[in-house]
PDB file of C-alpha atoms in Angstrom:
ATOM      1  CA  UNK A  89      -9.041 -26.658 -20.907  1.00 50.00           C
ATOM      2  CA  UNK A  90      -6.707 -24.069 -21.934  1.00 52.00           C
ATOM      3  CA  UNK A  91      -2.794 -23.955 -20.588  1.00 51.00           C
ATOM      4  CA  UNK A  92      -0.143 -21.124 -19.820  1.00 52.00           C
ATOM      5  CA  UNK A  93       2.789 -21.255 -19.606  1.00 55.00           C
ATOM      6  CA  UNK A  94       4.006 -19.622 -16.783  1.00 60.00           C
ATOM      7  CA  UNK A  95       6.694 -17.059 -16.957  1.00 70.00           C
ATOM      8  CA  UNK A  96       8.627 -16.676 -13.895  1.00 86.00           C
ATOM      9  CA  UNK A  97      11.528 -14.063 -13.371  1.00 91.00           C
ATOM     10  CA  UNK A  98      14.018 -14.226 -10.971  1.00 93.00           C
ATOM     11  CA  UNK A  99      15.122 -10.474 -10.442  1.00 94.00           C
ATOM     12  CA  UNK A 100      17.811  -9.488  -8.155  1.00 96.00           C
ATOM     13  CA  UNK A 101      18.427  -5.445  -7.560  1.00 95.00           C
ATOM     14  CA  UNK A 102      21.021  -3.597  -5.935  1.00 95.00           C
ATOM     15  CA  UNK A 103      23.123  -0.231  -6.273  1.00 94.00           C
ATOM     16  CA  UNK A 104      26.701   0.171  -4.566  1.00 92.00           C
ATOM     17  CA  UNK A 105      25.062   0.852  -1.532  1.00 89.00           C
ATOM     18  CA  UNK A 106      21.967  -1.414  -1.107  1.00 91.00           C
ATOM     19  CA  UNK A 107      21.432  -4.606  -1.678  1.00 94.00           C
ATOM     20  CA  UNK A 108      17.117  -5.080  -2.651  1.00 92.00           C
ATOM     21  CA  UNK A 109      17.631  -9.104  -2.490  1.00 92.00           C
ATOM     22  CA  UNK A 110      15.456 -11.587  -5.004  1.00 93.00           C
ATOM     23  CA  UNK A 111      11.993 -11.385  -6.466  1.00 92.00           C
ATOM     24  CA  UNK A 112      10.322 -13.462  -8.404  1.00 91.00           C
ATOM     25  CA  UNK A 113       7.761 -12.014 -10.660  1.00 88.00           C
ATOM     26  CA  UNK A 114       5.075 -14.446 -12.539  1.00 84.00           C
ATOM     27  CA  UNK A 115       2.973 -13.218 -15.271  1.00 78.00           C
ATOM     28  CA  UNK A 116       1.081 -10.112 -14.197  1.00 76.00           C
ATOM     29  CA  UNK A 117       2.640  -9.757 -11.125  1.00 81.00           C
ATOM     30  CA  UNK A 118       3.128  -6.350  -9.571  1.00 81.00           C
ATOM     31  CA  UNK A 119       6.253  -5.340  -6.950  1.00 85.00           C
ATOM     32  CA  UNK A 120       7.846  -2.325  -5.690  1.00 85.00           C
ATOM     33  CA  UNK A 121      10.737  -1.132  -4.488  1.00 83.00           C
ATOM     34  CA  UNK A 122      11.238   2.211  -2.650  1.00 83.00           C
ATOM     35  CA  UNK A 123      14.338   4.073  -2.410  1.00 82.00           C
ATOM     36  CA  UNK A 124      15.864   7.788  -2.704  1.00 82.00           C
ATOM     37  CA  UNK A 125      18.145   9.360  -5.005  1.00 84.00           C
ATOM     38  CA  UNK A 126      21.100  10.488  -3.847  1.00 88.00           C
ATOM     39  CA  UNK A 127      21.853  14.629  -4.089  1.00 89.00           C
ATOM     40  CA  UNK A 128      24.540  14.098  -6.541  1.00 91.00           C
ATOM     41  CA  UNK A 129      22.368  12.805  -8.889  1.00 89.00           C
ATOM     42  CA  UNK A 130      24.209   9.361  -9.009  1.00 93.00           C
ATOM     43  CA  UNK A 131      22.153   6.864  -8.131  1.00 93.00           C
ATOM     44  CA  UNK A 132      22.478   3.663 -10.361  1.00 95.00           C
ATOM     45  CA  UNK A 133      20.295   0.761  -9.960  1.00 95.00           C
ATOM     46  CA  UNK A 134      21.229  -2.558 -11.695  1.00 96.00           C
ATOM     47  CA  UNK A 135      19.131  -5.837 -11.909  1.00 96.00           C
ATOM     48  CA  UNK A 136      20.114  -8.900 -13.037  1.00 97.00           C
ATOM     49  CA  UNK A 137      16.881 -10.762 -14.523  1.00 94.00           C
ATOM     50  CA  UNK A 138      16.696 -14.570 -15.240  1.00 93.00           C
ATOM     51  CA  UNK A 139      14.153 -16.789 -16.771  1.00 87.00           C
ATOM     52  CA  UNK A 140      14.524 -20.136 -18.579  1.00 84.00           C
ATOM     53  CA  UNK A 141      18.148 -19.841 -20.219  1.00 86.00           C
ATOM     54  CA  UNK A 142      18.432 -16.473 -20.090  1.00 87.00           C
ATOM     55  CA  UNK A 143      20.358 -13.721 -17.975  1.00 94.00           C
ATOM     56  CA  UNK A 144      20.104 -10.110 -18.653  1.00 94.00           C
ATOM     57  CA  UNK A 145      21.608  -7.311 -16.671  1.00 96.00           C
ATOM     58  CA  UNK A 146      19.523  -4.095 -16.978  1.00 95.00           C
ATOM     59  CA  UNK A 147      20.419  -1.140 -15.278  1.00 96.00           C
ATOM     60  CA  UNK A 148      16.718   0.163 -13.626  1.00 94.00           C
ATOM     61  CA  UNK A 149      17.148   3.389 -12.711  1.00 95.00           C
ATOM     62  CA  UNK A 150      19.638   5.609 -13.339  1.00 95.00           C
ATOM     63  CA  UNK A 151      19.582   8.959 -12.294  1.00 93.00           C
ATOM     64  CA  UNK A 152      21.564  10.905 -14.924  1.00 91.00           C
ATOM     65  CA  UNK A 153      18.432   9.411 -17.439  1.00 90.00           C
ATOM     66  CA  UNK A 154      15.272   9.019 -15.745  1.00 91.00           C
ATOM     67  CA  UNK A 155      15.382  12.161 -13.098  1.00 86.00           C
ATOM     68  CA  UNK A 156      13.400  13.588 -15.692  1.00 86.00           C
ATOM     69  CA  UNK A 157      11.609  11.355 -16.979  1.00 88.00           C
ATOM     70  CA  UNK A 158       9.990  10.006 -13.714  1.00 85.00           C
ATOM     71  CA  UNK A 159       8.741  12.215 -11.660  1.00 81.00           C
ATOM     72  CA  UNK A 160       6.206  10.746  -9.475  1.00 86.00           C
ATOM     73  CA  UNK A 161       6.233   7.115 -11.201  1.00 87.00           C
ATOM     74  CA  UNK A 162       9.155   5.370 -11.753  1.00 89.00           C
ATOM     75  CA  UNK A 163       7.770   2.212 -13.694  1.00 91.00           C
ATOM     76  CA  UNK A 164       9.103  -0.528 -15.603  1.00 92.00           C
ATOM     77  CA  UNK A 165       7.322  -3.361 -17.478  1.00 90.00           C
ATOM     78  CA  UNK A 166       9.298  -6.792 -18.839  1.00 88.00           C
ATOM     79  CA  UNK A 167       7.256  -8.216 -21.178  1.00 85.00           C
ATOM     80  CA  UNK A 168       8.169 -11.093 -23.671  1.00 80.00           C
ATOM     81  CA  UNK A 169       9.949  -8.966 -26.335  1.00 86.00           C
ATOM     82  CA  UNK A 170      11.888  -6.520 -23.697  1.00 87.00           C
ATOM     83  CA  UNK A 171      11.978  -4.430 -20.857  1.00 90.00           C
ATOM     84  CA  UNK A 172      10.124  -1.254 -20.955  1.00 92.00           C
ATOM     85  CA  UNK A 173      10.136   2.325 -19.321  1.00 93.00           C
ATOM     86  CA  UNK A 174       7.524   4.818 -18.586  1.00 93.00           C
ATOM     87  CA  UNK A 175       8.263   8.477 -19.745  1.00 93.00           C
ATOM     88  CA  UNK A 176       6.303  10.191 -17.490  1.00 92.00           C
ATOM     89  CA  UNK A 177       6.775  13.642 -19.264  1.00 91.00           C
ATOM     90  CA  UNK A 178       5.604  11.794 -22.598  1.00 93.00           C
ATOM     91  CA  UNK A 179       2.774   9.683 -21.054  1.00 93.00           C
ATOM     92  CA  UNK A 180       4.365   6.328 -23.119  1.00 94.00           C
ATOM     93  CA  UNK A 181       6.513   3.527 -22.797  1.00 93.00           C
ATOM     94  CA  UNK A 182       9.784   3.526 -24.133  1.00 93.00           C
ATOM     95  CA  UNK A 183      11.328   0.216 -24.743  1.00 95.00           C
ATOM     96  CA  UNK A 184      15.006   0.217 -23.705  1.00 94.00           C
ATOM     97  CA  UNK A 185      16.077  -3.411 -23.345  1.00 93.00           C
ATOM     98  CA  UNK A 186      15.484  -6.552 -25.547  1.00 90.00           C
ATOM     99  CA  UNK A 187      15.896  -9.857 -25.251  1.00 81.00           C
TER     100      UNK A 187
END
C-alpha cells in the first residue's frame, strides 16, 4: 500500500472591491474564478495561501503585468516549490513566487 500525503491549501482571494471568499485546493484540484478587469487597467487581485505552517500572500492577477500576458487564459499553478504563471504569448510557465 502506498501513502500521500495530502496537500491541502487554504486560499482566500479578494481585490478592493470583491471579496472571492475561501477555497481549499487538494492535490490536483482544479477551481476558477471569473471576474473583469476594470477599464483603467487597475485591477489587483491578492490571495493569501496557507498550508501546514505557512502563509504566503501572492498577488494573482494584476493588470498592469498580466493584460498581456493572458489573453484568453489566465492560469496559475502552486506546486511544491512555488506558484507559477502561464505566459500565454510565450506558451510557458513562468514561476513568480516561491516558498
Amino acid at each position: 500500500m502506498i501513502w500521500a500525503r495530502l496537500f491541502i491549501v487554504d486560499v482566500h482571494c479578494k481585490s478592493k472591491d470583491d471579496d472571492l471568499g475561501d477555497r481549499y485546493l487538494y492535490n490536483g484540484a482544479i477551481t476558477e474564478w471569473s471576474f473583469l478587469a476594470n477599464i483603467r487597467g487597475t485591477t489587483l487581485y491578492s490571495c493569501v495561501l496557507k498550508w501546514d505552517s505557512v502563509t504566503k500572500n501572492v498577488v494573482i492577477y494584476d493588470a498592469k503585468k498580466d493584460e498581456d500576458l493572458c489573453i484568453t487564459k489566465c492560469w496559475r499553478v502552486l506546486k511544491s516549490d512555488g506558484a507559477y504563471f502561464y505566459n500565454q504569448n510565450k506558451n510557458s510557465w513562468d514561476k513568480r513566487y516561491e516558498w
